[in-house]
Amino acid sequence: MASQDIVVAGHVVDPTRPVAGVVGGGLEAFAARPQRGDGPAAIAVRCRAHHPPRLKVIERLPDPELLGNLLLPLGQGTMPGGEEGPSRVILYPMPPGPPLMTPGERRAPLGETDLIQNVAKPVARVLGELAGYGITHRGIRPDNLFRPLSGGPVTVGEAFALPAGFCQPAAFETTPMAMCARAGKGEGRLEDDLYSLGVTLLALATGAWPLASLDDRSGIRLRLERGSLAALVGHARLPAAVATLLRGLLADDPDFRPSLDEIALWPGGARARPQTARPVRKATRPFDLAGEAIFDSRSLAFAMASRWSEGVKAMRTPGLLAWLERALADQPLTGRVAEILSANALGGDQDGDLLLCRTLAVLDPQGPLWWRGVAMMPDGLGPLLAEAHAAPKPSVERQRDLADMIEAQAISRFATEKLDQPGMVEIEKFGRVARAQARARVLGAGRERLLYQLNPGLPCLSPLVRKASVTTLPGLLAALEQAAAASPPGGGAPSPLDRHVAAFIGANMEGKLDTLLAAAGDAGRPEEAGLAMVSVFARLQRLQKGTVLPNLALWVAALAAPAIQTWHGKAARARVEKRLPEAAATGDFAAMLEVLDDQAARAEDRAGFAEAAATFARAAAAGVALRAEAPLRQAEAARTGGLIAQGIAIALLGGTVLLLAGS
Amino acid sequence: MAKAASAGEARRPSRRGKWLFWALGLGTGIALGVALPTGILLLVGLLPAAASFAADAHPDKTTARPVLWLNLAGLLPALKTLWLNGHDLRGLAAVLGDPATLSLAYGAAAFGFALARTMPYAVLVVLEARAAATLRLLEARQEELRTAWGDEVAAEANRLAARAAAAIERKTTKER
C-alpha cells in the first residue's frame, strides 16, 4: 500500500487517480479498490460540507444486492485534503460503462426499442423500487445513466452525495424545480423523477441536449408560455410509442404523467387515448412588468419573482388586480389575490416580501416558495442554510435573507395558500416550528440548532473545530481537546461550549441534553452554568468509554470555578477547590462532576448551612432581646439594690444592738 | 387587668409605707407619753429618717428604709446612755448636748442614704456586665459561623427571620 493511500470502508482510495464523468455537481471522485481480495473497482466521491449529502436517504437505502441497475453506496468514511480539512467520502461501485450522453453533446439518436426496453423500463423499475422505500432519485439525466459500450439496460448513477436535484440541469427539471436554487429543491416527488425521465428520453431520442441554446431563465419562460411538451419537443420527429410516452411524462400537470406500471408495460400498458394537459389560460392583453409583456399568471409569477423589487411595486399597483380580473378573466384567482392584498392593507408587512411571497404562491399554485428572488421548496431549507453558513466564504446576505424568511413564517404562509395540496399541512407546521426554534435564545437552540437539525452530518461550524470538519460527537470531543491544548485554550475563546458547539451537541443528542445546555448558557447564574457545562461533557464522555480529555477538562474546570460557590461551607469549598484541578488533570469529567456535585456531601453541606443559619438567627434574636431588656435591667437593679441596702442597714442595726448589749 | 394588678400592687406598697409612717408616728407618740426623754430623743434623733420617708416617693420606700435602720443604729448608743444614766430630762439634755450623739445618728442616716442610692448602681453594673458578656459570647458564636460558612449565613439568617416575622404577622392578622 503506497504511503498516500487512504482506507475508507474497506477500500483503498488513491487520491492521485481522479475519476471524471461519473458524478456531477463539481464533486471530486477518486479510484478505489478493495483493501483485501480482488473485488471490483470502486470510486470514492468526496462530499462538500456546504452541499450536504442525503444522509437520511442513504440510511434508508436497501442493500446493493437487492436493487440492480442503480449505483448504491458501499460505505462512507472521511479522507483528508478537502477544502476545509477532512471531508466525508461515499464509496460507489464503478459504473459498468460510460454515460449515455454528456452535457451539450450531439450523438446519434437511440432506437425506439432500445429507448423503451433499455432506458425507460430499467429506470422506471429503479424509481419504483426506491419509491417503495419512500425515496426519490432526483438525478435522472443522460450523463447519469451508464451502460457498457456493447449496450443493454442502463445503470442509474448516484444521486445521494449532494442535495436532491442539485446536479439536474434546468431543462431536465419540472418548471417549479427548475426555478429553485440548486441546493433548495428538497426531496421532490416521484412525478419529478418521471419528468426528468421524459426529458432524458427526449434527449436520447433526438440525440441533442434539450434547450441547449437557451439560458435557464429563458428556458423556463418558454416552457411556461408554451407548455413543457411544446417547448421541449418543438418540431422534433419522434417514434410514435416514444412520442406518446413523452406526452405523458412531460405533462406540466403531474396528475397526467403515466404511472410506473404503465411504463413497465409500455407500449402495451399505455392508455388508449393519450392524455393531454389542460391548456394554459392566456390573457387578452399583456401585463407589462418593467417592459416585459406577460400573458399568463404563472409567467407573471416567475417574472415578478425574478425581479423582486419590481414585483413588489407591481403587486401594490391596482393594475395587477385589474389585469387578473379583466384581461385574464380569472375571478377565483383575482379574489384570492385581492384577499391577500386587502388583509395587509394596514401595512403590517412593510417590506412587501411576505406579501409578494404569498401572492406568487397563489398566482402559480405549482410554483416554489419565493423569497427575495430566490426560490426553494420548503424541505430544501436545510441544504440552503448549510450552503449559506458552511461555505468556505459564508454568505452573510443569504444568511440574513433566510433568517428573515424564517422569522416572517414565509413557509407557513406559503403552505396556507396551498392547503388543498398534499403535504401542506405538515409544511405549515414545519414553518412554525422552524421559526420557534430560530427565535430561541438559550444555548443549544436557535438558528444554529435549526441548521444542524435540518442537516444531520453537517460538520460543526464553530471556529474552535471548523478546520477539523467534525461530524460526530466523538470527533467533536477530540477536536475540542486539541483546541484546548493551545495557549491560551481555544485560542482565547471564552468557552468550549459556544453556540455552534452547543447546537451541534443538542442536535446530535436528539434533545436529551437540552436542559443542561440551556443551564450551561445562563450567564445570569454562572455557578449553575459551570456545573451544567461539566455535566454536558461528562454525559458526552460517557458515550466513549475510556477516552480522557485532560486539556479540555482543565479548561472547563477553570470556567466552572464559580460552581464552587454553590457549596456553602468554606471547608467544603476549599476541599472542592483543591480536588477539582486534580480531577481535571485526569481528564475524566465524571470525576470532576463527582467533586463538584457529590450528592451525599451536598446534602450534608446543605443541612449544616441550614443549622448554622438557624443558630445565627437565634443568636441575633437573643442579642436584640438583650439590648431591648436594658430598661428591665435598670428596674431590676433598682429593686435589688434597694433590698441589698436594706439588708445591710438591718445587719448593721443588729450588729449595733449586739455590740451595745455585750458591752 | 394587668394595669389594675400593677396599680393594686403600687397601692399596697404605698399603703404599707403609710402604715409604717403612721406606726412610727404612733410609736413615737406612745414613747413620748410613756417615756418622754426617750420619745424626745427618738423624735430629734430620727428626724433624717422621718424626712427620708416623707421624701421617698417609691412605694417600697427603698431609700427611706435603709436610712431609718441606720439612723436608728446611730441613735442606739445615745439611747443606751440615756437609759443607763437616768432616764430623765437632765440626762436627755446631757445626751442631746453631746455633739457626738446627733453626729452619730445623723451620720449613720446619711450613710444609709448613700447606701440606698449607690447600691442599685452597683447592681446595675453587675447586670450590665453579665449582659455584655452574654452579648460578646453571642457575637463570638456568630463570628465563628461566619468564618465557617461565609457572609451568606447572615443573609440566610435574615431571610429566615423575615419569613418567621411574616408568618407571625399572617397569624396575627388571621386571629384579628
Coordinates of N, CA and C in Angstrom, one line a residue, chain A residues 265-347:
Chain A
L265 N -45.2 -1.7 -18.7 CA -45.9 -2.4 -19.8 C -45.9 -1.7 -21.1
W266 N -45.2 -0.6 -21.2 CA -45.2 0.2 -22.4 C -44.7 -0.5 -23.6
P267 N -45.2 -0.4 -24.8 CA -46.4 0.5 -25.1 C -47.7 -0.2 -24.8
G268 N -47.7 -1.5 -24.4 CA -48.9 -2.2 -24.2 C -49.8 -1.6 -23.1
G269 N -49.1 -1.1 -22.1 CA -49.9 -0.6 -21.0 C -50.3 0.9 -21.1
A270 N -50.0 1.5 -22.3 CA -50.4 2.9 -22.5 C -51.9 3.0 -22.5
R271 N -52.3 4.2 -22.0 CA -53.8 4.5 -22.0 C -54.2 4.6 -23.5
A272 N -55.4 4.1 -23.7 CA -55.9 4.0 -25.1 C -55.9 5.4 -25.7
R273 N -56.3 6.4 -25.0 CA -56.4 7.7 -25.5 C -55.3 8.6 -24.9
P274 N -54.3 9.1 -25.6 CA -53.3 9.8 -25.0 C -53.8 11.0 -24.2
Q275 N -53.5 11.2 -23.0 CA -54.0 12.3 -22.2 C -53.2 13.5 -22.5
T276 N -53.9 14.7 -22.5 CA -53.2 15.9 -22.7 C -53.6 16.8 -21.5
A277 N -52.7 17.7 -21.2 CA -52.9 18.6 -20.1 C -53.9 19.7 -20.5
R278 N -54.4 20.3 -19.5 CA -55.3 21.5 -19.7 C -54.5 22.6 -20.3
P279 N -55.1 23.3 -21.3 CA -54.3 24.4 -21.9 C -54.1 25.6 -20.9
V280 N -53.0 26.3 -21.1 CA -52.7 27.4 -20.2 C -53.7 28.6 -20.5
R281 N -54.3 29.2 -19.4 CA -55.2 30.3 -19.7 C -54.3 31.5 -20.0
K282 N -54.7 32.1 -21.2 CA -54.0 33.3 -21.6 C -54.8 34.6 -21.5
A283 N -54.1 35.7 -21.2 CA -54.9 36.9 -21.1 C -55.1 37.6 -22.4
T284 N -56.1 38.4 -22.5 CA -56.5 39.1 -23.8 C -55.5 40.2 -24.1
R285 N -54.9 40.7 -23.0 CA -53.8 41.7 -23.3 C -52.7 41.5 -22.3
P286 N -51.5 41.9 -22.6 CA -50.3 41.5 -21.7 C -50.3 42.4 -20.5
F287 N -49.6 41.9 -19.5 CA -49.3 42.7 -18.3 C -47.8 43.1 -18.5
D288 N -47.6 44.4 -18.3 CA -46.3 44.9 -18.5 C -45.5 45.0 -17.2
L289 N -44.5 44.2 -17.1 CA -43.6 44.2 -15.9 C -42.3 44.7 -16.4
A290 N -42.0 46.0 -16.1 CA -40.6 46.5 -16.4 C -40.3 46.2 -17.9
G291 N -41.3 46.4 -18.8 CA -41.0 46.3 -20.2 C -41.2 44.9 -20.7
E292 N -41.5 43.9 -19.9 CA -41.7 42.5 -20.3 C -43.2 42.3 -20.4
A293 N -43.6 41.8 -21.6 CA -45.1 41.5 -21.8 C -45.4 40.1 -21.3
I294 N -46.4 40.0 -20.5 CA -46.7 38.7 -19.9 C -48.2 38.4 -20.1
F295 N -48.5 37.1 -20.5 CA -49.9 36.8 -20.9 C -50.5 35.7 -20.0
D296 N -49.8 35.1 -19.1 CA -50.4 34.1 -18.2 C -50.0 34.3 -16.8
S297 N -50.7 33.7 -15.8 CA -50.4 34.0 -14.4 C -49.1 33.4 -14.0
R298 N -48.8 32.2 -14.5 CA -47.6 31.5 -14.0 C -46.3 32.3 -14.5
S299 N -46.4 32.8 -15.7 CA -45.3 33.6 -16.2 C -45.2 34.9 -15.5
L300 N -46.3 35.4 -15.1 CA -46.3 36.7 -14.3 C -45.6 36.4 -13.0
A301 N -46.0 35.3 -12.3 CA -45.4 35.0 -11.0 C -43.9 34.9 -11.2
F302 N -43.4 34.1 -12.2 CA -42.0 34.0 -12.4 C -41.3 35.3 -12.7
A303 N -41.9 36.1 -13.5 CA -41.3 37.4 -13.8 C -41.2 38.3 -12.5
M304 N -42.3 38.4 -11.8 CA -42.3 39.2 -10.5 C -41.3 38.6 -9.5
A305 N -41.2 37.3 -9.5 CA -40.2 36.7 -8.5 C -38.8 37.0 -8.9
S306 N -38.5 36.9 -10.3 CA -37.2 37.1 -10.7 C -36.7 38.5 -10.6
R307 N -37.6 39.4 -10.7 CA -37.3 40.9 -10.5 C -38.0 41.3 -9.2
W308 N -37.5 41.0 -8.1 CA -38.2 41.1 -6.9 C -38.7 42.5 -6.6
S309 N -37.9 43.5 -6.7 CA -38.3 44.8 -6.3 C -39.4 45.3 -7.2
E310 N -39.3 45.0 -8.5 CA -40.3 45.4 -9.5 C -41.6 44.7 -9.1
G311 N -41.4 43.4 -8.7 CA -42.6 42.6 -8.4 C -43.3 43.2 -7.2
V312 N -42.6 43.6 -6.2 CA -43.2 44.2 -5.0 C -44.0 45.5 -5.5
K313 N -43.4 46.3 -6.3 CA -44.1 47.5 -6.8 C -45.3 47.1 -7.5
A314 N -45.2 46.2 -8.5 CA -46.3 45.8 -9.3 C -47.5 45.3 -8.5
M315 N -47.1 44.6 -7.4 CA -48.1 44.0 -6.6 C -49.0 45.0 -5.9
R316 N -48.4 46.1 -5.6 CA -49.1 47.2 -4.9 C -49.8 48.1 -5.8
T317 N -49.7 47.9 -7.1 CA -50.5 48.8 -8.0 C -51.9 48.2 -8.3
P318 N -52.9 49.0 -8.5 CA -54.2 48.5 -8.8 C -54.2 47.8 -10.2
G319 N -53.2 48.0 -11.0 CA -53.2 47.4 -12.3 C -53.2 45.9 -12.3
L320 N -52.6 45.3 -11.2 CA -52.5 43.9 -11.1 C -53.8 43.2 -11.1
L321 N -54.6 43.7 -10.1 CA -56.0 43.1 -9.9 C -56.8 43.3 -11.1
A322 N -56.7 44.5 -11.7 CA -57.5 44.8 -12.9 C -57.1 43.9 -14.0
W323 N -55.8 43.6 -14.2 CA -55.4 42.7 -15.2 C -55.9 41.3 -15.0
L324 N -55.8 40.8 -13.8 CA -56.3 39.5 -13.4 C -57.8 39.4 -13.7
E325 N -58.5 40.4 -13.4 CA -60.0 40.3 -13.5 C -60.4 40.5 -14.9
R326 N -59.8 41.5 -15.6 CA -60.4 41.8 -16.9 C -59.6 41.1 -18.1
A327 N -58.3 41.2 -18.0 CA -57.6 40.6 -19.1 C -57.5 39.1 -19.0
L328 N -57.1 38.6 -17.8 CA -57.0 37.2 -17.7 C -58.4 36.5 -17.4
A329 N -59.3 37.3 -16.9 CA -60.7 36.8 -16.6 C -60.7 35.6 -15.7
D330 N -59.9 35.6 -14.7 CA -59.9 34.5 -13.7 C -60.4 35.0 -12.4
Q331 N -61.7 34.9 -12.2 CA -62.3 35.5 -11.0 C -61.8 34.9 -9.7
P332 N -61.8 33.5 -9.6 CA -61.3 33.0 -8.4 C -59.9 33.4 -8.0
L333 N -59.0 33.5 -9.0 CA -57.6 33.9 -8.8 C -57.6 35.4 -8.3
T334 N -58.4 36.2 -9.0 CA -58.5 37.6 -8.6 C -58.9 37.8 -7.2
G335 N -60.0 37.0 -6.8 CA -60.5 37.1 -5.5 C -59.4 36.7 -4.4
R336 N -58.7 35.7 -4.7 CA -57.7 35.2 -3.7 C -56.5 36.3 -3.6
V337 N -56.1 36.8 -4.7 CA -55.0 37.8 -4.7 C -55.6 39.1 -4.0
A338 N -56.8 39.5 -4.3 CA -57.4 40.6 -3.6 C -57.5 40.4 -2.1
E339 N -57.8 39.2 -1.7 CA -57.9 38.9 -0.3 C -56.6 39.1 0.4
I340 N -55.5 38.6 -0.2 CA -54.2 38.7 0.4 C -53.8 40.2 0.5
L341 N -54.0 40.9 -0.6 CA -53.6 42.3 -0.6 C -54.4 43.2 0.4
S342 N -55.7 42.9 0.5 CA -56.5 43.7 1.4 C -56.3 43.4 2.8
A343 N -56.0 42.1 3.1 CA -55.7 41.8 4.5 C -54.5 42.5 5.0
N344 N -53.6 42.9 4.1 CA -52.4 43.6 4.5 C -52.5 45.1 4.2
A345 N -53.7 45.6 4.1 CA -53.9 47.0 3.7 C -53.4 47.9 4.9
L346 N -53.4 47.3 6.1 CA -52.9 48.1 7.2 C -51.4 48.3 7.3
G347 N -50.7 47.7 6.3 CA -49.3 47.9 6.2 C -48.5 47.1 7.3

